[in-house]
């Protein structure tokens, strides 16, 4: 029976290699076998690589998401505040930058948006969502109930996508073993335990925008943006709204989609160089810069980058009528230390470590002489 299962799985991989698509049910069944570790590692890796090489269809990604959501995700209770917002990127983009998604989530939470985030450690860069938030004091290895409590009390929480307390079966195992972009960059990142209904999602390739918007809408998102930002100098892209050049946007409601492009100048921001927002390659330096940005100290380009992305969250949640106004509100939240204080509240709330996270953050703030 095991030999037959391996043979049939291999035939499906061959089908992908030949450029043939899987149905949604076929994708679900194959990802189920991967998640349950019912195939040899070589077959699992070959399957993921063949999907990427062919180019995933919407049905294939939804099938993967359904398997992860059903078989390997611990879901939250139903009494969380609504609506919940998630912002994240797929990773695998060419431009490695300041962790703007985490900074902008904190700014948005400081402005009253309820944020239910789902992130991972860095696989292809020096500093992922989980890495930077752990460095500033967030307890990233806590259980689901602690994150739920944080969302309710602080208005923001993070589910660690590589933790067995969130995905107990397989995601951590798989993600820790691969260093290439796969269907999991989209499907796994969407497997959020709290099922948000509003979202801002960056993608690593422009051709993914429409499919990802379609997937988000089908799995329960009521409103959102899928974005792909560009650097006018290098021509490379990022899975965020860009402060370096044009951002192409696919904005959607339940039954409506709108495509457009924006530039930093359109919302009152100056265009900057990549070097001003580039990842520093050192987690301690990143943590220092992260806190300084939220406090409005130095790093003007990173502050503007944060306000641009936070402004989109405020716009999507009707906290303002335009992205430009969202940028202005975000800037005020940083200037008046609302964002820094929100980080403090989050660190003290998402904590199962008897206050060690708060000690870490306050020690950093003290060393930076932030008042």
Short mmCIF file of C-alpha atoms in Angstrom, two decimals:
data_model
loop_
_atom_site.label_atom_id
_atom_site.label_comp_id
_atom_site.label_asym_id
_atom_site.label_seq_id
_atom_site.Cartn_x
_atom_site.Cartn_y
_atom_site.Cartn_z
CA UNK A 1 0.00 0.00 0.00
CA UNK A 2 2.82 2.42 0.88
CA UNK A 3 4.64 1.66 -2.37
CA UNK A 4 1.44 2.29 -4.30
CA UNK A 5 0.87 5.61 -2.53
CA UNK A 6 4.39 6.72 -3.40
CA UNK A 7 3.92 5.62 -7.02
CA UNK A 8 0.64 7.54 -7.43
CA UNK A 9 2.12 10.64 -5.82
CA UNK A 10 5.07 10.42 -8.20
CA UNK A 11 2.74 10.21 -11.19
CA UNK A 12 1.12 13.48 -10.10
CA UNK A 13 4.54 15.11 -9.81
CA UNK A 14 5.29 13.94 -13.34
CA UNK A 15 2.02 15.53 -14.43
CA UNK A 16 3.19 18.84 -12.97
CA UNK A 17 6.58 18.50 -14.64
CA UNK A 18 4.75 18.10 -17.95
CA UNK A 19 2.92 21.37 -17.31
CA UNK A 20 -0.47 19.91 -16.41
CA UNK A 21 -2.52 21.48 -13.61
CA UNK A 22 -4.00 19.83 -10.55
CA UNK A 23 -7.62 20.23 -9.57
CA UNK A 24 -8.37 21.81 -6.20
CA UNK A 25 -9.18 18.38 -4.76
CA UNK A 26 -5.99 16.86 -6.16
CA UNK A 27 -3.92 19.66 -4.67
CA UNK A 28 -5.64 19.23 -1.31
CA UNK A 29 -4.98 15.48 -1.34
CA UNK A 30 -1.30 15.87 -2.22
CA UNK A 31 -0.69 18.55 0.39
CA UNK A 32 -2.48 16.36 2.91
CA UNK A 33 0.08 13.62 2.28
CA UNK A 34 2.91 16.13 2.64
CA UNK A 35 1.54 17.53 5.89
CA UNK A 36 1.00 14.03 7.31
CA UNK A 37 4.54 13.08 6.20
CA UNK A 38 3.23 10.17 4.17
CA UNK A 39 5.74 10.69 1.35
CA UNK A 40 9.55 10.50 1.35
CA UNK A 41 11.31 13.83 1.76
CA UNK A 42 12.57 13.68 -1.84
CA UNK A 43 9.04 13.35 -3.18
CA UNK A 44 7.77 16.18 -0.96
CA UNK A 45 10.51 18.52 -2.16
CA UNK A 46 10.03 17.49 -5.77
CA UNK A 47 6.30 18.19 -5.48
CA UNK A 48 6.82 21.71 -4.12
CA UNK A 49 9.50 22.49 -6.71
CA UNK A 50 7.41 21.13 -9.61
CA UNK A 51 4.44 23.28 -8.59
CA UNK A 52 6.58 26.41 -8.54
CA UNK A 53 8.29 25.58 -11.83
CA UNK A 54 4.95 25.06 -13.55
CA UNK A 55 3.33 28.06 -11.92
CA UNK A 56 0.55 27.48 -9.41
CA UNK A 57 -3.09 27.96 -10.34
CA UNK A 58 -5.64 29.51 -8.00
CA UNK A 59 -7.21 26.08 -7.39
CA UNK A 60 -3.83 24.57 -6.51
CA UNK A 61 -3.09 27.28 -3.96
CA UNK A 62 -6.57 27.08 -2.41
CA UNK A 63 -6.23 23.31 -2.18
CA UNK A 64 -2.95 23.77 -0.32
CA UNK A 65 -4.47 26.38 1.99
CA UNK A 66 -7.47 24.14 2.75
CA UNK A 67 -5.20 21.26 3.75
CA UNK A 68 -3.08 23.47 6.03
CA UNK A 69 -6.13 25.16 7.54
CA UNK A 70 -7.89 21.88 8.24
CA UNK A 71 -5.05 19.58 9.22
CA UNK A 72 -2.33 21.77 10.69
CA UNK A 73 -3.80 24.94 12.16
CA UNK A 74 -5.12 25.50 15.68
CA UNK A 75 -7.95 28.00 15.36
CA UNK A 76 -8.87 30.73 17.81
CA UNK A 77 -12.15 31.07 19.63
CA UNK A 78 -15.02 32.95 18.02
CA UNK A 79 -15.16 35.83 20.50
CA UNK A 80 -12.30 37.94 19.12
CA UNK A 81 -13.04 41.54 18.11
CA UNK A 82 -14.19 42.12 14.54
CA UNK A 83 -13.17 43.02 11.99
CA UNK A 84 -9.65 41.66 12.26
CA UNK A 85 -6.92 42.86 9.93
CA UNK A 86 -3.80 41.07 8.76
CA UNK A 87 -0.86 42.55 6.88
CA UNK A 88 1.96 40.43 5.58
CA UNK A 89 4.12 39.67 2.60
CA UNK A 90 4.85 36.45 0.78
CA UNK A 91 8.61 36.86 1.09
CA UNK A 92 10.95 35.87 -1.76
CA UNK A 93 11.08 39.43 -3.12
CA UNK A 94 14.38 40.80 -4.46
CA UNK A 95 14.56 43.83 -2.15
CA UNK A 96 15.28 43.02 1.50
CA UNK A 97 14.17 45.98 3.58
CA UNK A 98 13.42 47.28 7.03
CA UNK A 99 10.62 45.15 8.51
CA UNK A 100 7.91 47.60 7.53
CA UNK A 101 4.97 45.22 7.82
CA UNK A 102 5.56 44.79 11.56
CA UNK A 103 6.16 48.50 12.16
CA UNK A 104 3.08 49.51 10.17
CA UNK A 105 0.92 46.94 12.00
CA UNK A 106 1.88 48.53 15.32
CA UNK A 107 1.12 52.03 14.00
CA UNK A 108 -2.26 50.84 12.71
CA UNK A 109 -3.05 49.22 16.06
CA UNK A 110 -2.15 52.50 17.76
CA UNK A 111 -4.78 54.12 15.53
CA UNK A 112 -7.48 51.66 16.56
CA UNK A 113 -7.27 48.84 14.00
CA UNK A 114 -7.51 45.31 15.46
CA UNK A 115 -4.55 43.37 14.08
CA UNK A 116 -4.37 39.57 14.01
CA UNK A 117 -0.99 38.82 12.42
CA UNK A 118 0.55 35.57 11.21
CA UNK A 119 4.25 35.51 10.43
CA UNK A 120 7.38 33.42 10.28
CA UNK A 121 11.09 33.55 10.91
CA UNK A 122 13.34 34.63 8.08
CA UNK A 123 14.18 31.94 5.57
CA UNK A 124 15.75 33.95 2.76
CA UNK A 125 16.64 37.19 4.57
CA UNK A 126 18.31 38.22 7.79
CA UNK A 127 15.25 39.36 9.71
CA UNK A 128 11.71 38.06 9.39
CA UNK A 129 8.58 39.11 11.24
CA UNK A 130 9.07 36.66 14.09
CA UNK A 131 12.77 37.53 14.39
CA UNK A 132 12.31 41.29 14.74
CA UNK A 133 9.35 41.08 17.10
CA UNK A 134 11.14 38.58 19.31
CA UNK A 135 14.14 40.92 19.39
CA UNK A 136 12.04 43.80 20.76
CA UNK A 137 10.32 41.68 23.41
CA UNK A 138 7.25 39.96 21.92
CA UNK A 139 6.77 36.40 23.16
CA UNK A 140 6.70 34.53 19.85
CA UNK A 141 6.62 31.02 21.33
CA UNK A 142 3.47 31.47 23.40
CA UNK A 143 0.26 29.52 22.96
CA UNK A 144 -2.81 30.53 20.97
CA UNK A 145 -4.68 31.71 24.06
CA UNK A 146 -1.97 34.26 24.90
CA UNK A 147 -2.16 35.71 21.38
CA UNK A 148 -5.97 35.86 21.62
CA UNK A 149 -5.67 37.75 24.88
CA UNK A 150 -3.23 40.19 23.31
CA UNK A 151 -5.57 40.89 20.39
CA UNK A 152 -8.44 41.55 22.80
CA UNK A 153 -6.49 43.73 25.25
CA UNK A 154 -3.76 45.37 23.15
CA UNK A 155 -5.50 45.27 19.78
CA UNK A 156 -2.66 43.33 18.17
CA UNK A 157 -1.22 39.83 18.34
CA UNK A 158 1.16 37.60 16.38
CA UNK A 159 0.76 33.90 15.60
CA UNK A 160 4.14 32.30 14.88
CA UNK A 161 3.67 30.35 11.68
CA UNK A 162 6.64 28.11 12.48
CA UNK A 163 5.54 27.22 16.02
CA UNK A 164 4.07 23.83 16.88
CA UNK A 165 1.67 25.68 19.19
CA UNK A 166 0.08 27.24 16.11
CA UNK A 167 0.72 24.65 13.40
CA UNK A 168 1.34 21.44 15.36
CA UNK A 169 1.86 19.00 12.50
CA UNK A 170 4.13 19.98 9.69
CA UNK A 171 4.66 23.60 8.65
CA UNK A 172 7.64 24.18 10.91
CA UNK A 173 9.23 20.94 9.70
CA UNK A 174 8.76 21.80 6.03
CA UNK A 175 9.70 25.47 6.19
CA UNK A 176 12.84 24.75 8.19
CA UNK A 177 14.09 22.45 5.43
CA UNK A 178 13.57 24.53 2.28
CA UNK A 179 15.21 27.70 1.05
CA UNK A 180 13.25 28.38 -2.11
CA UNK A 181 9.95 30.02 -2.77
CA UNK A 182 7.06 27.59 -2.86
CA UNK A 183 3.28 27.45 -2.84
CA UNK A 184 3.59 27.69 0.95
CA UNK A 185 4.71 31.34 0.65
CA UNK A 186 1.10 32.11 -0.19
CA UNK A 187 -0.97 29.20 1.12
CA UNK A 188 0.73 28.83 4.51
CA UNK A 189 0.85 32.56 5.17
CA UNK A 190 -2.91 32.70 4.61
CA UNK A 191 -3.54 29.94 7.16
CA UNK A 192 -4.09 32.44 9.98
CA UNK A 193 -5.65 30.90 13.11
CA UNK A 194 -7.98 33.89 13.63
CA UNK A 195 -9.32 34.05 10.07
CA UNK A 196 -9.06 37.84 9.44
CA UNK A 197 -11.55 39.40 7.04
CA UNK A 198 -9.51 42.47 6.04
CA UNK A 199 -6.00 42.30 4.66
CA UNK A 200 -3.01 43.99 3.05
CA UNK A 201 -0.80 41.43 1.34
CA UNK A 202 2.37 41.98 -0.61
CA UNK A 203 3.52 39.55 -3.30
CA UNK A 204 6.96 38.87 -4.77
CA UNK A 205 5.84 38.94 -8.41
CA UNK A 206 3.38 41.19 -10.21
CA UNK A 207 1.66 38.27 -11.93
CA UNK A 208 0.56 36.93 -8.53
CA UNK A 209 -1.57 39.95 -7.71
CA UNK A 210 -4.86 38.94 -9.32
CA UNK A 211 -4.69 35.26 -8.25
CA UNK A 212 -3.88 36.18 -4.64
CA UNK A 213 -6.73 38.70 -4.51
CA UNK A 214 -9.07 36.03 -5.85
CA UNK A 215 -7.84 33.51 -3.29
CA UNK A 216 -8.20 35.96 -0.40
CA UNK A 217 -11.75 36.79 -1.41
CA UNK A 218 -12.68 33.11 -1.76
CA UNK A 219 -11.37 32.10 1.67
CA UNK A 220 -13.25 34.84 3.51
CA UNK A 221 -11.59 38.24 3.09
CA UNK A 222 -14.20 40.95 2.63
CA UNK A 223 -11.85 43.77 1.70
CA UNK A 224 -8.18 44.02 0.95
CA UNK A 225 -5.23 45.09 -1.13
CA UNK A 226 -2.64 43.00 -2.89
CA UNK A 227 0.45 45.05 -3.71
CA UNK A 228 3.73 44.81 -5.54
CA UNK A 229 6.17 47.67 -4.98
CA UNK A 230 9.01 48.65 -7.29
CA UNK A 231 12.39 50.34 -7.09
CA UNK A 232 12.65 52.81 -9.96
CA UNK A 233 16.47 52.53 -9.97
CA UNK A 234 17.10 48.77 -9.96
CA UNK A 235 13.78 47.66 -11.39
CA UNK A 236 13.48 45.07 -8.63
CA UNK A 237 10.36 44.56 -6.56
CA UNK A 238 9.17 44.18 -2.98
CA UNK A 239 6.14 42.68 -1.25
CA UNK A 240 5.19 46.03 0.31
CA UNK A 241 3.95 49.44 -0.79
CA UNK A 242 7.11 51.04 -2.11
CA UNK A 243 8.75 54.29 -1.08
CA UNK A 244 11.30 53.75 -3.89
CA UNK A 245 8.93 54.12 -6.84
CA UNK A 246 5.63 52.90 -8.17
CA UNK A 247 3.40 50.40 -6.38
CA UNK A 248 0.84 48.47 -8.39
CA UNK A 249 -2.32 47.70 -6.41
CA UNK A 250 -5.21 45.30 -6.73
CA UNK A 251 -7.86 46.50 -4.29
CA UNK A 252 -10.93 44.34 -3.78
CA UNK A 253 -14.27 44.25 -2.02
CA UNK A 254 -16.62 41.26 -1.94
CA UNK A 255 -17.73 41.64 -5.56
CA UNK A 256 -15.54 44.40 -6.93
CA UNK A 257 -11.90 44.74 -7.95
CA UNK A 258 -9.97 47.89 -8.79
CA UNK A 259 -6.46 48.02 -10.26
CA UNK A 260 -4.28 51.11 -10.08
CA UNK A 261 -0.79 52.41 -9.33
CA UNK A 262 0.48 54.90 -6.78
CA UNK A 263 3.77 56.73 -6.23
CA UNK A 264 5.15 58.16 -2.98
CA UNK A 265 4.61 61.69 -4.28
CA UNK A 266 0.88 60.97 -4.69
CA UNK A 267 0.51 60.77 -0.91
CA UNK A 268 2.89 63.59 0.03
CA UNK A 269 6.05 61.53 0.55
CA UNK A 270 9.48 61.92 -1.02
CA UNK A 271 10.99 59.10 -3.03
CA UNK A 272 14.07 57.63 -1.31
CA UNK A 273 16.93 55.32 -2.23
CA UNK A 274 17.02 51.62 -1.45
CA UNK A 275 20.07 52.09 0.78
CA UNK A 276 17.97 54.20 3.17
CA UNK A 277 15.54 51.36 3.91
CA UNK A 278 17.70 48.27 3.21
CA UNK A 279 17.90 45.43 5.70
CA UNK A 280 20.94 45.92 7.91
CA UNK A 281 21.76 42.21 8.15
CA UNK A 282 22.08 42.26 11.93
CA UNK A 283 19.17 41.51 14.24
CA UNK A 284 20.35 43.81 17.05
CA UNK A 285 20.81 46.74 14.68
CA UNK A 286 17.41 46.01 13.19
CA UNK A 287 15.81 46.03 16.66
CA UNK A 288 17.43 49.38 17.46
CA UNK A 289 16.21 50.91 14.21
CA UNK A 290 12.75 49.39 14.67
CA UNK A 291 12.26 51.04 18.06
CA UNK A 292 13.71 54.34 16.85
CA UNK A 293 11.29 54.39 13.90
CA UNK A 294 8.28 53.78 16.14
CA UNK A 295 9.54 56.56 18.41
CA UNK A 296 10.00 58.93 15.47
CA UNK A 297 13.75 59.24 16.00
CA UNK A 298 16.09 59.34 12.97
CA UNK A 299 15.60 57.04 9.94
CA UNK A 300 13.21 59.40 8.16
CA UNK A 301 12.99 57.15 5.11
CA UNK A 302 11.94 54.15 7.21
CA UNK A 303 9.39 56.30 9.05
CA UNK A 304 7.87 57.39 5.74
CA UNK A 305 7.95 53.79 4.50
CA UNK A 306 6.07 52.75 7.63
CA UNK A 307 3.50 55.53 7.33
CA UNK A 308 2.82 54.61 3.71
CA UNK A 309 2.03 51.01 4.59
CA UNK A 310 0.17 51.85 7.79
CA UNK A 311 -1.83 54.44 5.87
CA UNK A 312 -3.09 51.71 3.55
CA UNK A 313 -4.36 49.73 6.56
CA UNK A 314 -6.19 52.79 7.91
CA UNK A 315 -7.71 53.45 4.50
CA UNK A 316 -8.91 49.85 4.09
CA UNK A 317 -10.54 49.87 7.53
CA UNK A 318 -12.31 53.20 6.90
CA UNK A 319 -10.31 55.07 9.52
CA UNK A 320 -9.84 57.68 6.79
CA UNK A 321 -11.14 58.43 3.32
CA UNK A 322 -7.86 58.25 1.42
CA UNK A 323 -4.42 56.70 1.53
CA UNK A 324 -2.88 60.18 1.76
CA UNK A 325 -4.90 60.94 4.88
CA UNK A 326 -3.90 57.56 6.30
CA UNK A 327 -0.25 58.49 5.87
CA UNK A 328 -0.84 61.74 7.78
CA UNK A 329 -2.64 59.98 10.65
CA UNK A 330 0.14 57.39 10.85
CA UNK A 331 2.77 60.13 10.99
CA UNK A 332 0.93 61.78 13.88
CA UNK A 333 0.76 58.46 15.76
CA UNK A 334 4.53 58.09 15.52
CA UNK A 335 5.26 61.73 16.34
CA UNK A 336 3.13 61.62 19.50
CA UNK A 337 4.68 58.31 20.67
CA UNK A 338 1.37 56.43 20.28
CA UNK A 339 3.10 53.75 18.22
CA UNK A 340 5.92 53.26 20.73
CA UNK A 341 3.42 53.02 23.57
CA UNK A 342 1.40 50.48 21.57
CA UNK A 343 4.54 48.37 21.22
CA UNK A 344 5.05 48.59 24.98
CA UNK A 345 1.46 47.49 25.58
CA UNK A 346 1.77 44.63 23.10
CA UNK A 347 5.00 43.35 24.64
CA UNK A 348 3.49 43.35 28.12
CA UNK A 349 0.30 41.61 26.94
CA UNK A 350 1.60 38.92 24.57
CA UNK A 351 3.80 37.50 27.27
CA UNK A 352 4.06 34.15 28.98
CA UNK A 353 7.59 34.83 30.24
CA UNK A 354 6.94 36.67 33.51
CA UNK A 355 7.89 40.06 32.12
CA UNK A 356 11.20 39.25 30.45
CA UNK A 357 10.01 40.76 27.17
CA UNK A 358 9.14 44.05 28.83
CA UNK A 359 12.55 44.12 30.51
CA UNK A 360 14.23 43.61 27.13
CA UNK A 361 12.25 46.39 25.45
CA UNK A 362 12.62 48.90 28.28
CA UNK A 363 16.34 48.22 28.47
CA UNK A 364 16.61 48.98 24.76
CA UNK A 365 14.55 52.15 25.09
CA UNK A 366 16.70 53.28 28.01
CA UNK A 367 19.93 52.69 26.07
CA UNK A 368 18.55 54.71 23.17
CA UNK A 369 17.62 57.52 25.58
CA UNK A 370 14.06 57.71 24.31
CA UNK A 371 11.77 59.72 26.51
#
